[in-house]
Amino acid sequence: MENGQLSHARVRPGGPSPLLLRTVREHRPEAGDISVLKARGTVDASNAADFSTALAGHIGHADETGEQLVLDLTEAYLACSDAVRALERATAFLAVSGRVLPVVEPRPHVRESLRTAGLPGVRVHATMASALNAPEPRPVPEPPGDTP
């Protein structure tokens, strides 16, 4: 359609809203370089794998560039357990290394889903400021062992 709207054939009345992901990069004097992945719409079984792949890429890029990383779920809806598992898959290596992905302002049902799932690689914040100011946990060093 020429006016930029979805055709009626692609919109399901009462159905989930399409998932849109957008990365915003900025520099803040108090926090340095920031990379925010903004999710809007519904994460469900049909797009959970795409969401996980995009989030893993976002995490990888932030690691390569040294940017502080944030996931903004303000306008997102996690429709099923596949959506939560997608988030877990993308953040698993963060959890293994003792790091977390700050998630900002999830809606109450999303916050409850994340709390219930207990994802070790995710930390929920009420505001962007709290996400940017929270110290990222670092892995606990292993005690020196006896070497033969």
XYZ file of N, CA and C in Angstrom:
444
model
N 0.846 -1.172 0.000
C 0.000 0.000 0.000
C 0.888 1.231 0.000
N 0.463 2.246 -0.626
C 1.309 3.420 -0.795
C 1.375 4.315 0.434
N 0.405 4.244 1.321
C 0.425 5.128 2.477
C 1.230 4.562 3.646
N 1.910 3.430 3.429
C 2.790 2.890 4.460
C 2.101 2.041 5.494
N 0.826 1.760 5.336
C 0.116 0.925 6.293
C 0.051 -0.497 5.776
N -0.104 -1.440 6.686
C -0.237 -2.837 6.293
C -1.542 -3.041 5.553
N -1.501 -3.915 4.570
C -2.741 -4.219 3.865
C -3.653 -5.000 4.804
N -4.943 -4.971 4.530
C -5.894 -5.676 5.397
C -5.672 -7.175 5.357
N -5.080 -7.679 4.270
C -4.820 -9.101 4.164
C -3.761 -9.562 5.162
N -2.901 -8.666 5.613
C -1.820 -9.043 6.526
C -2.132 -8.730 7.979
N -3.201 -8.075 8.262
C -3.549 -7.713 9.633
C -4.662 -8.631 10.109
N -4.421 -9.307 11.231
C -5.450 -10.173 11.785
C -6.162 -9.432 12.902
N -7.452 -9.145 12.718
C -8.175 -8.454 13.789
C -8.110 -9.257 15.084
N -7.763 -8.590 16.155
C -7.679 -9.241 17.462
C -6.457 -10.121 17.613
N -5.632 -10.234 16.575
C -4.446 -11.072 16.640
C -3.284 -10.309 17.236
N -2.160 -10.994 17.382
C -0.989 -10.332 17.954
C -0.447 -9.255 17.032
N 0.113 -8.235 17.636
C 0.731 -7.183 16.834
C 2.101 -7.675 16.387
N 2.535 -7.280 15.189
C 3.820 -7.768 14.689
C 4.968 -7.298 15.567
N 6.006 -8.104 15.626
C 7.187 -7.761 16.416
C 8.092 -6.847 15.613
N 8.428 -5.721 16.190
C 9.360 -4.784 15.583
C 10.525 -4.598 16.542
N 11.739 -4.681 16.023
C 12.937 -4.491 16.828
C 13.743 -3.360 16.225
N 14.242 -2.496 17.096
C 15.030 -1.350 16.638
C 16.141 -1.116 17.639
N 17.353 -0.930 17.122
C 18.491 -0.637 17.989
C 18.763 0.857 17.958
N 18.892 1.437 19.140
C 19.215 2.860 19.279
C 20.548 2.945 20.002
N 21.486 3.642 19.390
C 22.799 3.827 20.013
C 22.955 5.290 20.375
N 23.475 5.520 21.560
C 23.692 6.891 22.009
C 24.876 6.939 22.954
N 25.311 8.135 23.232
C 26.388 8.345 24.194
C 25.855 9.247 25.294
N 26.027 8.814 26.527
C 25.635 9.621 27.679
C 26.878 9.848 28.527
N 27.115 11.113 28.927
C 28.319 11.398 29.716
C 28.432 10.547 30.976
N 27.304 10.283 31.628
C 27.344 9.534 32.885
C 27.461 8.028 32.684
N 27.130 7.538 31.479
C 27.115 6.088 31.272
C 27.975 5.618 30.105
N 28.438 6.527 29.269
C 29.251 6.129 28.113
C 28.373 5.734 26.935
N 28.896 4.839 26.086
C 28.160 4.385 24.916
C 27.106 3.373 25.332
N 25.897 3.556 24.807
C 24.763 2.716 25.169
C 24.141 2.168 23.891
N 23.751 0.916 23.942
C 23.030 0.276 22.854
C 21.731 -0.270 23.428
N 20.601 0.291 22.970
C 19.295 -0.113 23.481
C 18.537 -0.827 22.361
N 18.137 -2.071 22.617
C 17.284 -2.792 21.686
C 15.860 -2.596 22.151
N 15.065 -1.909 21.323
C 13.668 -1.632 21.665
C 12.784 -2.635 20.948
N 12.013 -3.382 21.722
C 11.080 -4.363 21.169
C 9.672 -3.803 21.273
N 8.923 -3.970 20.197
C 7.536 -3.497 20.184
C 6.690 -4.564 19.508
N 5.599 -4.929 20.136
C 4.716 -5.938 19.566
C 4.732 -7.208 20.390
N 4.407 -8.301 19.738
C 4.235 -9.577 20.421
C 5.321 -10.563 20.043
N 5.938 -11.155 21.067
C 6.855 -12.267 20.845
C 6.048 -13.528 21.130
N 5.898 -14.366 20.097
C 5.139 -15.599 20.246
C 5.887 -16.736 19.562
N 5.246 -17.889 19.449
C 5.911 -19.057 18.872
C 6.355 -18.820 17.434
N 5.658 -17.957 16.721
C 5.986 -17.741 15.309
C 7.249 -16.894 15.103
N 7.629 -16.098 16.077
C 8.792 -15.222 15.885
C 9.804 -15.290 17.023
N 9.629 -16.222 17.944
C 10.534 -16.315 19.100
C 11.973 -16.584 18.668
N 12.166 -17.435 17.662
C 13.530 -17.734 17.209
C 14.172 -16.492 16.598
N 13.407 -15.719 15.833
C 13.937 -14.478 15.254
C 14.305 -13.481 16.350
N 13.458 -13.394 17.382
C 13.723 -12.508 18.506
C 15.015 -12.914 19.207
N 15.176 -14.204 19.448
C 16.371 -14.701 20.127
C 17.627 -14.404 19.311
N 17.548 -14.629 17.998
C 18.685 -14.365 17.120
C 19.045 -12.885 17.114
N 18.031 -12.027 17.008
C 18.278 -10.577 16.994
C 18.879 -10.119 18.320
N 18.366 -10.642 19.420
C 18.878 -10.258 20.735
C 20.315 -10.750 20.923
N 20.599 -11.969 20.501
C 21.969 -12.485 20.607
C 22.922 -11.634 19.774
N 22.484 -11.213 18.597
C 23.310 -10.336 17.768
C 23.544 -8.995 18.430
N 22.517 -8.469 19.072
C 22.609 -7.203 19.805
C 23.628 -7.329 20.943
N 23.551 -8.418 21.662
C 24.479 -8.651 22.772
C 25.910 -8.773 22.239
N 26.080 -9.533 21.164
C 27.400 -9.712 20.578
C 27.999 -8.403 20.091
N 27.184 -7.585 19.427
C 27.675 -6.300 18.933
C 28.087 -5.402 20.103
N 27.270 -5.362 21.142
C 27.598 -4.534 22.302
C 28.895 -5.007 22.956
N 29.101 -6.324 23.014
C 30.347 -6.851 23.579
C 31.551 -6.439 22.739
N 31.405 -6.502 21.416
C 32.508 -6.143 20.520
C 32.878 -4.672 20.610
N 31.869 -3.816 20.756
C 32.106 -2.368 20.744
C 32.286 -1.777 22.131
N 32.012 -2.554 23.169
C 32.140 -2.052 24.532
C 30.978 -1.175 24.969
N 29.882 -1.234 24.235
C 28.708 -0.437 24.602
C 27.981 -1.076 25.775
N 27.365 -0.235 26.585
C 26.497 -0.738 27.633
C 25.205 -1.154 26.950
N 24.682 -2.279 27.337
C 23.597 -2.902 26.626
C 22.324 -2.898 27.458
N 21.172 -2.631 26.813
C 19.882 -2.607 27.495
C 18.830 -3.159 26.540
N 17.875 -3.919 27.069
C 16.713 -4.369 26.309
C 15.502 -3.622 26.846
N 14.822 -2.897 25.964
C 13.635 -2.129 26.346
C 12.394 -2.905 25.924
N 11.665 -3.429 26.910
C 10.440 -4.189 26.652
C 9.189 -3.382 27.004
N 9.306 -2.066 27.026
C 8.187 -1.200 27.387
C 6.948 -1.482 26.553
N 7.152 -1.736 25.268
C 6.011 -1.917 24.364
C 5.920 -3.339 23.828
N 6.433 -4.299 24.583
C 6.430 -5.683 24.117
C 5.515 -6.549 24.976
N 5.069 -7.616 24.367
C 4.221 -8.598 25.033
C 4.815 -9.969 24.778
N 5.125 -10.714 25.836
C 5.625 -12.081 25.695
C 4.408 -13.001 25.783
N 4.013 -13.567 24.636
C 2.739 -14.262 24.536
C 2.761 -15.706 25.010
N 3.936 -16.303 25.132
C 3.974 -17.718 25.477
C 5.325 -18.074 26.076
N 5.428 -19.323 26.493
C 6.693 -19.769 27.083
C 7.822 -19.778 26.055
N 7.497 -19.915 24.767
C 8.537 -19.833 23.730
C 9.232 -18.479 23.766
N 8.480 -17.434 24.055
C 9.049 -16.089 24.111
C 10.049 -15.975 25.262
N 9.705 -16.529 26.401
C 10.606 -16.485 27.558
C 11.841 -17.346 27.288
N 11.641 -18.515 26.670
C 12.782 -19.371 26.329
C 13.697 -18.686 25.315
N 13.120 -17.905 24.412
C 13.939 -17.167 23.438
C 14.845 -16.179 24.157
N 14.325 -15.509 25.158
C 15.111 -14.572 25.951
C 16.188 -15.330 26.732
N 15.829 -16.480 27.255
C 16.795 -17.289 28.001
C 17.927 -17.769 27.092
N 17.595 -18.230 25.882
C 18.633 -18.691 24.943
C 19.611 -17.570 24.608
N 19.082 -16.391 24.372
C 19.941 -15.269 23.967
C 20.830 -14.774 25.098
N 20.412 -14.973 26.334
C 21.183 -14.454 27.473
C 21.938 -15.535 28.241
N 21.896 -16.766 27.774
C 22.508 -17.876 28.514
C 24.000 -17.669 28.745
N 24.726 -17.214 27.709
C 26.170 -17.060 27.903
C 26.483 -15.892 28.826
N 25.583 -14.904 28.923
C 25.791 -13.838 29.909
C 25.724 -14.429 31.314
N 24.713 -15.271 31.546
C 24.540 -15.877 32.863
C 25.733 -16.744 33.236
N 26.250 -17.499 32.273
C 27.398 -18.372 32.531
C 28.613 -17.554 32.947
N 28.757 -16.363 32.356
C 29.912 -15.524 32.690
C 29.630 -14.586 33.867
N 28.464 -14.763 34.511
C 28.139 -13.945 35.678
C 27.638 -12.559 35.339
N 27.228 -12.346 34.096
C 26.721 -11.037 33.668
C 25.214 -11.099 33.494
N 24.608 -9.941 33.331
C 23.163 -9.877 33.123
C 22.822 -8.880 32.025
N 21.651 -9.061 31.439
C 21.097 -8.124 30.479
C 20.077 -7.273 31.212
N 20.292 -5.962 31.298
C 19.277 -5.115 31.910
C 18.054 -5.032 30.996
N 16.887 -5.298 31.560
C 15.621 -5.205 30.841
C 14.833 -4.079 31.474
N 14.402 -3.128 30.640
C 13.769 -1.915 31.146
C 12.260 -1.937 30.964
N 11.579 -1.517 32.018
C 10.155 -1.220 32.050
C 9.232 -2.238 31.397
N 9.393 -3.513 31.704
C 8.428 -4.439 31.124
C 7.048 -4.230 31.737
N 6.037 -4.502 30.944
C 4.663 -4.415 31.435
C 4.492 -5.429 32.558
N 3.480 -5.234 33.402
C 3.330 -6.132 34.562
C 3.314 -7.619 34.209
N 2.611 -8.026 33.150
C 2.570 -9.457 32.812
C 3.935 -9.950 32.340
N 4.695 -9.102 31.665
C 6.033 -9.484 31.220
C 6.962 -9.573 32.423
N 6.879 -8.598 33.313
C 7.697 -8.609 34.531
C 7.416 -9.879 35.335
N 6.147 -10.263 35.450
C 5.774 -11.466 36.192
C 6.299 -12.723 35.497
N 6.220 -12.764 34.171
C 6.755 -13.913 33.428
C 8.254 -14.051 33.655
N 8.970 -12.939 33.630
C 10.412 -12.969 33.842
C 10.754 -13.358 35.272
N 9.969 -12.852 36.227
C 10.202 -13.204 37.632
C 9.969 -14.697 37.847
N 8.883 -15.200 37.306
C 8.548 -16.613 37.460
C 9.602 -17.505 36.811
N 10.077 -17.106 35.635
C 11.081 -17.903 34.917
C 12.422 -17.894 35.629
N 12.721 -16.808 36.352
C 13.984 -16.725 37.091
C 15.212 -16.822 36.208
N 15.207 -16.098 35.111
C 16.325 -16.153 34.173
C 17.573 -15.526 34.796
N 18.658 -16.287 34.951
C 19.851 -15.748 35.600
C 20.576 -14.684 34.784
N 20.351 -14.635 33.467
C 21.026 -13.654 32.629
C 20.221 -12.392 32.400
N 19.154 -12.197 33.178
C 18.270 -11.043 32.995
C 18.055 -10.344 34.331
N 18.122 -9.024 34.316
C 17.780 -8.231 35.507
C 16.801 -7.148 35.078
N 15.635 -7.117 35.722
C 14.565 -6.181 35.374
C 14.743 -4.878 36.133
N 14.557 -3.756 35.409
C 14.646 -2.421 35.997
C 13.380 -1.636 35.656
N 12.964 -0.790 36.571
C 11.762 0.012 36.357
C 12.013 1.181 35.412
N 13.250 1.669 35.373
C 13.553 2.830 34.529
C 14.879 2.634 33.806
N 15.061 3.405 32.757
C 16.327 3.373 32.032
C 17.455 3.845 32.943
N 17.193 4.858 33.749
C 18.225 5.378 34.655
C 18.713 4.302 35.615
N 17.792 3.514 36.174
C 18.226 2.471 37.108
C 19.001 1.380 36.384
N 18.636 1.085 35.135
C 19.368 0.084 34.361
C 20.784 0.552 34.059
N 20.935 1.822 33.741
C 22.248 2.345 33.384
C 23.141 2.573 34.598
N 22.541 2.807 35.750
C 23.321 3.094 36.957
C 23.605 1.869 37.808
N 22.949 0.746 37.498
C 23.168 -0.464 38.290
C 24.505 -1.079 37.912
N 25.308 -1.383 38.886
C 26.581 -2.027 38.556
C 26.322 -3.428 38.019
N 27.027 -3.774 36.970
C 26.869 -5.115 36.417
C 27.643 -6.084 37.278
N 26.990 -7.189 37.663
C 27.717 -8.161 38.479
C 28.872 -8.766 37.695
N 29.929 -9.003 38.373
C 31.103 -9.617 37.759
C 31.245 -11.039 38.290
N 31.800 -11.927 37.492
C 31.987 -13.296 37.977
C 32.908 -13.333 39.193
N 32.602 -14.227 40.087
C 33.429 -14.397 41.265
C 34.653 -15.202 40.844
N 35.851 -14.661 41.101
C 37.051 -15.402 40.689
C 37.160 -16.714 41.458
N 37.642 -17.723 40.751
C 37.833 -19.011 41.399
C 39.075 -18.934 42.284
N 39.010 -19.574 43.449
C 40.207 -19.548 44.310
C 41.340 -20.307 43.631
N 42.551 -19.839 43.874
C 43.686 -20.538 43.265
C 43.735 -21.968 43.775
N 43.885 -22.868 42.835
C 43.934 -24.289 43.213
C 45.352 -24.795 43.265
N 45.491 -25.936 43.848
C 46.805 -26.577 43.891
C 47.105 -27.138 42.504
N 48.246 -26.818 41.990
C 48.648 -27.376 40.706
C 49.694 -28.444 40.959
N 49.559 -29.575 40.275
C 50.532 -30.657 40.527
C 51.886 -30.387 39.974
